[in-house]
Amino acid sequence: MTPLGIALGMVFYLLQAVSGESGYAENGDFDDAEMDDYSFSCYSQLEVDGSQHLLTCAFDDPDVNSTNMEFEICGALLEVECLSFNKLQGMYLIKTKKFLLIGDSKICVKLGRKSMTCKKMNIVKIVKPEAPFDIRVVYRKGANDFVVTFNTSHLQKKYVKELMHEVAYRQEKNENDWMHMNLSSTKLMLLQRKLQPNAMYEIKVRSIPNTNYFEGFWSEWSPSFHFRTPETNGPELSLSYGPVSLITRRLWNNCARNQKK
């Protein structure tokens, strides 16, 4: 091959290499996006604002590059085919009255017009209740117990009225020693004899749907409530008052009378 041919060949090779690099740069956003894991999770909250429902989605990997990423839901909607989410601090949200609450929807992560990943979800099967609130603990001296009450916004809702509540309580000095109780009402009694005397306790509550139609996840925990137990767990444990002291005094009086005889 002549020197001129070799030179032309090298120029052609270099042009191809430069062209390839510039082409990769133009499509780099899509190529990089395809390498990321865009798995995500969603939950719904019904009647959060009057008759409006809230759907929240987020990437499972909080460090994923979500720049220019959008979420879209299609199917099982009223009057429209699809709805786009609003992005707020790494979360993707929709508040609307247009959820049909029957059948599956398709939720997709989109980059431009391209769907990166999609999932089928039923809004009524991913319900996360609002957290309970207003916990109160009242000590009943005569009954030797504590009455625990709390409130939930779901008592006033049309949907998801039936919930299972998990009550967790612990002595404050035992950080990981939680006791748990499940109940369907918003009131329970804790027996005084099952708690340590003169001790500080922490108690909190969370909820989950408890019907065949509405299913989903545990709510966030309620704010904790703190209470202190009395110094003794009832008269039967006191050495100064109650049955034990009465028996002791009777024995002492009998001994005293026998000595006088």
PDB file of C-alpha atoms in Angstrom:
ATOM      1  CA  MET A   1       0.000   0.000   0.000  1.00  0.00           C
ATOM      2  CA  THR A   2       1.351   3.470  -0.881  1.00  0.00           C
ATOM      3  CA  PRO A   3       2.089   6.025   1.814  1.00  0.00           C
ATOM      4  CA  LEU A   4      -0.878   8.073   0.570  1.00  0.00           C
ATOM      5  CA  GLY A   5      -3.210   5.085   0.953  1.00  0.00           C
ATOM      6  CA  ILE A   6      -1.963   4.424   4.462  1.00  0.00           C
ATOM      7  CA  ALA A   7      -2.513   8.072   5.412  1.00  0.00           C
ATOM      8  CA  LEU A   8      -6.053   8.087   4.019  1.00  0.00           C
ATOM      9  CA  GLY A   9      -6.826   4.864   5.868  1.00  0.00           C
ATOM     10  CA  MET A  10      -5.678   6.324   9.171  1.00  0.00           C
ATOM     11  CA  VAL A  11      -7.770   9.465   8.614  1.00  0.00           C
ATOM     12  CA  PHE A  12     -10.863   7.317   7.869  1.00  0.00           C
ATOM     13  CA  TYR A  13     -10.291   5.243  11.037  1.00  0.00           C
ATOM     14  CA  LEU A  14      -9.929   8.353  13.215  1.00  0.00           C
ATOM     15  CA  LEU A  15     -13.102   9.862  11.765  1.00  0.00           C
ATOM     16  CA  GLN A  16     -15.017   6.680  12.638  1.00  0.00           C
ATOM     17  CA  ALA A  17     -13.686   6.686  16.197  1.00  0.00           C
ATOM     18  CA  VAL A  18     -14.598  10.333  16.753  1.00  0.00           C
ATOM     19  CA  SER A  19     -18.031   9.778  15.223  1.00  0.00           C
ATOM     20  CA  GLY A  20     -18.669   6.816  17.519  1.00  0.00           C
ATOM     21  CA  GLU A  21     -17.679   8.762  20.635  1.00  0.00           C
ATOM     22  CA  SER A  22     -19.842  11.724  19.721  1.00  0.00           C
ATOM     23  CA  GLY A  23     -22.801   9.410  19.061  1.00  0.00           C
ATOM     24  CA  TYR A  24     -22.406   7.810  22.482  1.00  0.00           C
ATOM     25  CA  ALA A  25     -22.375  11.222  24.120  1.00  0.00           C
ATOM     26  CA  GLU A  26     -25.624  12.225  22.413  1.00  0.00           C
ATOM     27  CA  ASN A  27     -27.439   9.129  23.695  1.00  0.00           C
ATOM     28  CA  GLY A  28     -25.596   8.937  27.014  1.00  0.00           C
ATOM     29  CA  ASP A  29     -28.592   9.865  29.146  1.00  0.00           C
ATOM     30  CA  PHE A  30     -30.612   6.934  27.817  1.00  0.00           C
ATOM     31  CA  ASP A  31     -27.694   4.492  27.946  1.00  0.00           C
ATOM     32  CA  ASP A  32     -26.888   5.415  31.545  1.00  0.00           C
ATOM     33  CA  ALA A  33     -30.578   5.244  32.490  1.00  0.00           C
ATOM     34  CA  GLU A  34     -30.908   1.733  31.114  1.00  0.00           C
ATOM     35  CA  MET A  35     -28.071   0.606  33.383  1.00  0.00           C
ATOM     36  CA  ASP A  36     -29.832   1.885  36.561  1.00  0.00           C
ATOM     37  CA  ASP A  37     -32.277  -0.134  38.651  1.00  0.00           C
ATOM     38  CA  TYR A  38     -35.597   1.706  38.625  1.00  0.00           C
ATOM     39  CA  SER A  39     -37.573  -0.659  40.841  1.00  0.00           C
ATOM     40  CA  PHE A  40     -40.125   1.210  42.929  1.00  0.00           C
ATOM     41  CA  SER A  41     -42.879   0.815  45.520  1.00  0.00           C
ATOM     42  CA  CYS A  42     -46.197   2.585  46.009  1.00  0.00           C
ATOM     43  CA  TYR A  43     -48.935   2.933  48.606  1.00  0.00           C
ATOM     44  CA  SER A  44     -52.347   4.578  48.603  1.00  0.00           C
ATOM     45  CA  GLN A  45     -54.215   6.553  51.253  1.00  0.00           C
ATOM     46  CA  LEU A  46     -57.941   6.951  50.686  1.00  0.00           C
ATOM     47  CA  GLU A  47     -60.016  10.013  51.558  1.00  0.00           C
ATOM     48  CA  VAL A  48     -57.081  12.031  52.833  1.00  0.00           C
ATOM     49  CA  ASP A  49     -58.711  15.314  51.829  1.00  0.00           C
ATOM     50  CA  GLY A  50     -62.471  14.971  51.604  1.00  0.00           C
ATOM     51  CA  SER A  51     -63.146  12.575  48.728  1.00  0.00           C
ATOM     52  CA  GLN A  52     -59.637  12.888  47.298  1.00  0.00           C
ATOM     53  CA  HIS A  53     -57.252   9.918  47.428  1.00  0.00           C
ATOM     54  CA  LEU A  54     -53.464  10.038  47.591  1.00  0.00           C
ATOM     55  CA  LEU A  55     -51.054   7.719  45.760  1.00  0.00           C
ATOM     56  CA  THR A  56     -47.363   7.883  46.674  1.00  0.00           C
ATOM     57  CA  CYS A  57     -44.488   6.142  44.865  1.00  0.00           C
ATOM     58  CA  ALA A  58     -40.730   6.157  45.407  1.00  0.00           C
ATOM     59  CA  PHE A  59     -37.684   4.348  44.054  1.00  0.00           C
ATOM     60  CA  ASP A  60     -36.496   1.455  46.212  1.00  0.00           C
ATOM     61  CA  ASP A  61     -32.932   2.769  45.864  1.00  0.00           C
ATOM     62  CA  PRO A  62     -32.875   6.302  47.330  1.00  0.00           C
ATOM     63  CA  ASP A  63     -29.578   7.018  45.563  1.00  0.00           C
ATOM     64  CA  VAL A  64     -30.870   6.282  42.068  1.00  0.00           C
ATOM     65  CA  ASN A  65     -30.449   9.114  39.558  1.00  0.00           C
ATOM     66  CA  SER A  66     -34.059  10.293  39.141  1.00  0.00           C
ATOM     67  CA  THR A  67     -33.241  13.379  37.081  1.00  0.00           C
ATOM     68  CA  ASN A  68     -35.838  13.811  34.312  1.00  0.00           C
ATOM     69  CA  MET A  69     -37.671  10.693  35.530  1.00  0.00           C
ATOM     70  CA  GLU A  70     -41.461  10.784  35.670  1.00  0.00           C
ATOM     71  CA  PHE A  71     -44.190   8.480  36.962  1.00  0.00           C
ATOM     72  CA  GLU A  72     -47.436   7.813  35.141  1.00  0.00           C
ATOM     73  CA  ILE A  73     -50.527   5.755  36.032  1.00  0.00           C
ATOM     74  CA  CYS A  74     -52.920   4.393  33.418  1.00  0.00           C
ATOM     75  CA  GLY A  75     -56.086   2.321  33.726  1.00  0.00           C
ATOM     76  CA  ALA A  76     -58.796   1.993  36.386  1.00  0.00           C
ATOM     77  CA  LEU A  77     -59.324   5.770  36.288  1.00  0.00           C
ATOM     78  CA  LEU A  78     -62.458   7.887  35.907  1.00  0.00           C
ATOM     79  CA  GLU A  79     -62.836  10.108  32.820  1.00  0.00           C
ATOM     80  CA  VAL A  80     -59.137   9.935  31.828  1.00  0.00           C
ATOM     81  CA  GLU A  81     -56.824   7.265  30.484  1.00  0.00           C
ATOM     82  CA  CYS A  82     -53.621   8.295  32.290  1.00  0.00           C
ATOM     83  CA  LEU A  83     -52.404  10.680  34.994  1.00  0.00           C
ATOM     84  CA  SER A  84     -48.919  12.029  35.703  1.00  0.00           C
ATOM     85  CA  PHE A  85     -47.410  12.259  39.181  1.00  0.00           C
ATOM     86  CA  ASN A  86     -46.013  15.358  40.848  1.00  0.00           C
ATOM     87  CA  LYS A  87     -42.467  15.114  42.197  1.00  0.00           C
ATOM     88  CA  LEU A  88     -41.752  16.330  45.731  1.00  0.00           C
ATOM     89  CA  GLN A  89     -38.405  15.725  47.482  1.00  0.00           C
ATOM     90  CA  GLY A  90     -37.725  12.364  45.882  1.00  0.00           C
ATOM     91  CA  MET A  91     -41.340  11.193  46.188  1.00  0.00           C
ATOM     92  CA  TYR A  92     -43.907  11.024  43.390  1.00  0.00           C
ATOM     93  CA  LEU A  93     -47.472  11.929  44.363  1.00  0.00           C
ATOM     94  CA  ILE A  94     -50.985  12.100  42.940  1.00  0.00           C
ATOM     95  CA  LYS A  95     -53.971  13.496  44.859  1.00  0.00           C
ATOM     96  CA  THR A  96     -57.185  12.970  42.904  1.00  0.00           C
ATOM     97  CA  LYS A  97     -60.809  11.815  42.914  1.00  0.00           C
ATOM     98  CA  LYS A  98     -60.299   9.865  39.692  1.00  0.00           C
ATOM     99  CA  PHE A  99     -59.238   6.471  41.092  1.00  0.00           C
ATOM    100  CA  LEU A 100     -61.910   3.950  40.174  1.00  0.00           C
ATOM    101  CA  LEU A 101     -61.004   1.679  43.139  1.00  0.00           C
ATOM    102  CA  ILE A 102     -61.847  -1.348  40.994  1.00  0.00           C
ATOM    103  CA  GLY A 103     -59.313  -3.283  38.927  1.00  0.00           C
ATOM    104  CA  ASP A 104     -55.609  -2.950  38.196  1.00  0.00           C
ATOM    105  CA  SER A 105     -53.715   0.130  37.106  1.00  0.00           C
ATOM    106  CA  LYS A 106     -50.383   0.248  35.279  1.00  0.00           C
ATOM    107  CA  ILE A 107     -47.752   2.472  36.886  1.00  0.00           C
ATOM    108  CA  CYS A 108     -44.637   3.247  34.828  1.00  0.00           C
ATOM    109  CA  VAL A 109     -41.342   5.062  35.323  1.00  0.00           C
ATOM    110  CA  LYS A 110     -40.741   7.139  32.211  1.00  0.00           C
ATOM    111  CA  LEU A 111     -37.796   8.976  30.695  1.00  0.00           C
ATOM    112  CA  GLY A 112     -39.247  11.130  27.996  1.00  0.00           C
ATOM    113  CA  ARG A 113     -41.628   8.880  26.078  1.00  0.00           C
ATOM    114  CA  LYS A 114     -39.739   5.728  27.000  1.00  0.00           C
ATOM    115  CA  SER A 115     -41.042   3.483  29.796  1.00  0.00           C
ATOM    116  CA  MET A 116     -38.088   2.294  31.880  1.00  0.00           C
ATOM    117  CA  THR A 117     -40.097  -0.103  34.067  1.00  0.00           C
ATOM    118  CA  CYS A 118     -43.789  -0.744  34.829  1.00  0.00           C
ATOM    119  CA  LYS A 119     -45.900  -2.504  37.464  1.00  0.00           C
ATOM    120  CA  LYS A 120     -49.525  -3.527  37.702  1.00  0.00           C
ATOM    121  CA  MET A 121     -51.111  -2.418  40.970  1.00  0.00           C
ATOM    122  CA  ASN A 122     -54.572  -2.325  42.482  1.00  0.00           C
ATOM    123  CA  ILE A 123     -55.097   0.854  44.497  1.00  0.00           C
ATOM    124  CA  VAL A 124     -57.250  -0.915  47.107  1.00  0.00           C
ATOM    125  CA  LYS A 125     -54.590  -3.581  47.756  1.00  0.00           C
ATOM    126  CA  ILE A 126     -51.771  -1.156  48.651  1.00  0.00           C
ATOM    127  CA  VAL A 127     -53.553   0.923  51.292  1.00  0.00           C
ATOM    128  CA  LYS A 128     -51.460   2.442  54.072  1.00  0.00           C
ATOM    129  CA  PRO A 129     -53.709   3.911  56.797  1.00  0.00           C
ATOM    130  CA  GLU A 130     -53.037   7.239  58.421  1.00  0.00           C
ATOM    131  CA  ALA A 131     -51.266   6.949  61.763  1.00  0.00           C
ATOM    132  CA  PRO A 132     -53.363   6.836  64.961  1.00  0.00           C
ATOM    133  CA  PHE A 133     -53.154   9.833  67.270  1.00  0.00           C
ATOM    134  CA  ASP A 134     -54.246  11.278  70.611  1.00  0.00           C
ATOM    135  CA  ILE A 135     -53.144   8.366  72.826  1.00  0.00           C
ATOM    136  CA  ARG A 136     -54.259   8.672  76.446  1.00  0.00           C
ATOM    137  CA  VAL A 137     -53.542   6.466  79.472  1.00  0.00           C
ATOM    138  CA  VAL A 138     -55.736   6.826  82.584  1.00  0.00           C
ATOM    139  CA  TYR A 139     -55.010   4.983  85.830  1.00  0.00           C
ATOM    140  CA  ARG A 140     -58.002   3.518  87.707  1.00  0.00           C
ATOM    141  CA  LYS A 141     -56.996   3.019  91.314  1.00  0.00           C
ATOM    142  CA  GLY A 142     -60.076   1.013  92.284  1.00  0.00           C
ATOM    143  CA  ALA A 143     -59.728  -1.369  89.344  1.00  0.00           C
ATOM    144  CA  ASN A 144     -55.917  -1.544  89.541  1.00  0.00           C
ATOM    145  CA  ASP A 145     -55.540  -1.051  85.798  1.00  0.00           C
ATOM    146  CA  PHE A 146     -54.742   1.504  83.089  1.00  0.00           C
ATOM    147  CA  VAL A 147     -57.272   2.434  80.410  1.00  0.00           C
ATOM    148  CA  VAL A 148     -55.560   3.146  77.078  1.00  0.00           C
ATOM    149  CA  THR A 149     -57.500   5.029  74.394  1.00  0.00           C
ATOM    150  CA  PHE A 150     -56.474   6.467  71.042  1.00  0.00           C
ATOM    151  CA  ASN A 151     -58.065   7.966  67.958  1.00  0.00           C
ATOM    152  CA  THR A 152     -57.923   7.343  64.217  1.00  0.00           C
ATOM    153  CA  SER A 153     -59.180   9.420  61.308  1.00  0.00           C
ATOM    154  CA  HIS A 154     -60.562   6.248  59.713  1.00  0.00           C
ATOM    155  CA  LEU A 155     -63.546   6.240  62.073  1.00  0.00           C
ATOM    156  CA  GLN A 156     -64.990   9.087  59.968  1.00  0.00           C
ATOM    157  CA  LYS A 157     -64.104   7.632  56.556  1.00  0.00           C
ATOM    158  CA  LYS A 158     -66.365   5.937  54.023  1.00  0.00           C
ATOM    159  CA  TYR A 159     -63.636   3.485  52.960  1.00  0.00           C
ATOM    160  CA  VAL A 160     -61.131   1.544  55.083  1.00  0.00           C
ATOM    161  CA  LYS A 161     -63.100   1.911  58.312  1.00  0.00           C
ATOM    162  CA  GLU A 162     -62.101  -1.502  59.674  1.00  0.00           C
ATOM    163  CA  LEU A 163     -58.530  -1.624  60.958  1.00  0.00           C
ATOM    164  CA  MET A 164     -56.338  -3.877  63.051  1.00  0.00           C
ATOM    165  CA  HIS A 165     -54.298  -1.904  65.574  1.00  0.00           C
ATOM    166  CA  GLU A 166     -50.986  -2.950  67.091  1.00  0.00           C
ATOM    167  CA  VAL A 167     -50.245  -1.460  70.503  1.00  0.00           C
ATOM    168  CA  ALA A 168     -46.612  -1.579  71.613  1.00  0.00           C
ATOM    169  CA  TYR A 169     -45.409  -0.597  75.071  1.00  0.00           C
ATOM    170  CA  ARG A 170     -42.191  -0.896  77.044  1.00  0.00           C
ATOM    171  CA  GLN A 171     -40.541   0.226  80.214  1.00  0.00           C
ATOM    172  CA  GLU A 172     -38.393   3.165  79.180  1.00  0.00           C
ATOM    173  CA  LYS A 173     -35.167   1.741  80.582  1.00  0.00           C
ATOM    174  CA  ASN A 174     -35.600  -1.420  78.454  1.00  0.00           C
ATOM    175  CA  GLU A 175     -35.113   0.046  74.985  1.00  0.00           C
ATOM    176  CA  ASN A 176     -35.770  -3.080  72.912  1.00  0.00           C
ATOM    177  CA  ASP A 177     -38.092  -5.014  75.225  1.00  0.00           C
ATOM    178  CA  TRP A 178     -41.411  -4.114  73.584  1.00  0.00           C
ATOM    179  CA  MET A 179     -44.665  -5.864  74.444  1.00  0.00           C
ATOM    180  CA  HIS A 180     -47.239  -6.085  71.625  1.00  0.00           C
ATOM    181  CA  MET A 181     -51.025  -6.436  71.565  1.00  0.00           C
ATOM    182  CA  ASN A 182     -53.389  -6.550  68.560  1.00  0.00           C
ATOM    183  CA  LEU A 183     -56.969  -5.300  68.755  1.00  0.00           C
ATOM    184  CA  SER A 184     -59.730  -4.002  66.496  1.00  0.00           C
ATOM    185  CA  SER A 185     -61.102  -1.381  68.907  1.00  0.00           C
ATOM    186  CA  THR A 186     -59.488   1.876  70.032  1.00  0.00           C
ATOM    187  CA  LYS A 187     -59.545   1.042  73.745  1.00  0.00           C
ATOM    188  CA  LEU A 188     -57.787  -1.514  75.931  1.00  0.00           C
ATOM    189  CA  MET A 189     -56.907  -2.162  79.558  1.00  0.00           C
ATOM    190  CA  LEU A 190     -53.428  -2.855  80.934  1.00  0.00           C
ATOM    191  CA  LEU A 191     -53.453  -4.644  84.291  1.00  0.00           C
ATOM    192  CA  GLN A 192     -51.376  -2.903  86.929  1.00  0.00           C
ATOM    193  CA  ARG A 193     -50.004  -6.190  88.295  1.00  0.00           C
ATOM    194  CA  LYS A 194     -48.361  -6.889  84.920  1.00  0.00           C
ATOM    195  CA  LEU A 195     -46.373  -3.642  85.027  1.00  0.00           C
ATOM    196  CA  GLN A 196     -43.432  -2.692  87.187  1.00  0.00           C
ATOM    197  CA  PRO A 197     -44.242  -0.321  90.073  1.00  0.00           C
ATOM    198  CA  ASN A 198     -42.971   3.265  90.046  1.00  0.00           C
ATOM    199  CA  ALA A 199     -41.684   2.966  86.470  1.00  0.00           C
ATOM    200  CA  MET A 200     -41.942   5.114  83.340  1.00  0.00           C
ATOM    201  CA  TYR A 201     -43.546   3.444  80.328  1.00  0.00           C
ATOM    202  CA  GLU A 202     -43.767   4.394  76.659  1.00  0.00           C
ATOM    203  CA  ILE A 203     -46.727   3.351  74.484  1.00  0.00           C
ATOM    204  CA  LYS A 204     -47.494   3.786  70.764  1.00  0.00           C
ATOM    205  CA  VAL A 205     -49.940   2.452  68.145  1.00  0.00           C
ATOM    206  CA  ARG A 206     -50.055   1.687  64.405  1.00  0.00           C
ATOM    207  CA  SER A 207     -52.793   0.343  62.110  1.00  0.00           C
ATOM    208  CA  ILE A 208     -53.322  -1.886  59.066  1.00  0.00           C
ATOM    209  CA  PRO A 209     -56.433  -2.573  56.924  1.00  0.00           C
ATOM    210  CA  ASN A 210     -58.504  -5.441  58.297  1.00  0.00           C
ATOM    211  CA  THR A 211     -60.952  -6.331  55.509  1.00  0.00           C
ATOM    212  CA  ASN A 212     -60.975  -8.713  52.569  1.00  0.00           C
ATOM    213  CA  TYR A 213     -61.383  -5.926  50.008  1.00  0.00           C
ATOM    214  CA  PHE A 214     -58.987  -3.280  51.307  1.00  0.00           C
ATOM    215  CA  GLU A 215     -55.488  -4.600  52.001  1.00  0.00           C
ATOM    216  CA  GLY A 216     -52.064  -3.078  52.361  1.00  0.00           C
ATOM    217  CA  PHE A 217     -49.381  -2.019  54.815  1.00  0.00           C
ATOM    218  CA  TRP A 218     -48.895  -0.892  58.404  1.00  0.00           C
ATOM    219  CA  SER A 219     -49.291   2.811  59.034  1.00  0.00           C
ATOM    220  CA  GLU A 220     -46.554   4.881  60.598  1.00  0.00           C
ATOM    221  CA  TRP A 221     -46.377   4.656  64.393  1.00  0.00           C
ATOM    222  CA  SER A 222     -48.347   7.227  66.325  1.00  0.00           C
ATOM    223  CA  PRO A 223     -46.504   9.720  68.516  1.00  0.00           C
ATOM    224  CA  SER A 224     -45.526   8.006  71.766  1.00  0.00           C
ATOM    225  CA  PHE A 225     -47.292   8.610  75.067  1.00  0.00           C
ATOM    226  CA  HIS A 226     -45.407   8.305  78.385  1.00  0.00           C
ATOM    227  CA  PHE A 227     -46.904   7.404  81.762  1.00  0.00           C
ATOM    228  CA  ARG A 228     -45.693   6.376  85.229  1.00  0.00           C
ATOM    229  CA  THR A 229     -47.051   3.507  87.303  1.00  0.00           C
ATOM    230  CA  PRO A 230     -47.821   3.934  91.046  1.00  0.00           C
ATOM    231  CA  GLU A 231     -45.257   2.959  93.635  1.00  0.00           C
ATOM    232  CA  THR A 232     -46.991  -0.341  94.474  1.00  0.00           C
ATOM    233  CA  ASN A 233     -49.017  -2.805  92.423  1.00  0.00           C
ATOM    234  CA  GLY A 234     -51.979  -2.943  94.789  1.00  0.00           C
ATOM    235  CA  PRO A 235     -52.558  -3.610  98.520  1.00  0.00           C
ATOM    236  CA  GLU A 236     -51.673  -7.283  98.348  1.00  0.00           C
ATOM    237  CA  LEU A 237     -48.008  -6.388  97.711  1.00  0.00           C
ATOM    238  CA  SER A 238     -47.703  -3.839 100.504  1.00  0.00           C
ATOM    239  CA  LEU A 239     -46.038  -4.790 103.790  1.00  0.00           C
ATOM    240  CA  SER A 240     -47.423  -1.700 105.522  1.00  0.00           C
ATOM    241  CA  TYR A 241     -51.076  -1.987 104.521  1.00  0.00           C
ATOM    242  CA  GLY A 242     -53.516  -4.606 103.347  1.00  0.00           C
ATOM    243  CA  PRO A 243     -54.006  -8.377 104.024  1.00  0.00           C
ATOM    244  CA  VAL A 244     -50.353  -9.191 104.741  1.00  0.00           C
ATOM    245  CA  SER A 245     -50.133  -6.513 107.402  1.00  0.00           C
ATOM    246  CA  LEU A 246     -53.487  -7.569 108.898  1.00  0.00           C
ATOM    247  CA  ILE A 247     -52.348 -11.203 109.289  1.00  0.00           C
ATOM    248  CA  THR A 248     -49.058 -10.052 110.841  1.00  0.00           C
ATOM    249  CA  ARG A 249     -50.854  -7.854 113.389  1.00  0.00           C
ATOM    250  CA  ARG A 250     -53.265 -10.663 114.330  1.00  0.00           C
ATOM    251  CA  LEU A 251     -50.386 -13.080 114.927  1.00  0.00           C
ATOM    252  CA  TRP A 252     -48.605 -10.474 117.039  1.00  0.00           C
ATOM    253  CA  ASN A 253     -51.717  -9.801 119.146  1.00  0.00           C
ATOM    254  CA  ASN A 254     -52.274 -13.555 119.700  1.00  0.00           C
ATOM    255  CA  CYS A 255     -48.685 -13.964 120.899  1.00  0.00           C
ATOM    256  CA  ALA A 256     -49.063 -11.007 123.231  1.00  0.00           C
ATOM    257  CA  ARG A 257     -52.240 -12.438 124.802  1.00  0.00           C
ATOM    258  CA  ASN A 258     -50.638 -15.881 125.283  1.00  0.00           C
ATOM    259  CA  GLN A 259     -47.701 -14.316 127.101  1.00  0.00           C
ATOM    260  CA  LYS A 260     -50.061 -12.471 129.503  1.00  0.00           C
ATOM    261  CA  LYS A 261     -51.741 -15.768 130.410  1.00  0.00           C
TER     262      LYS A 261
END
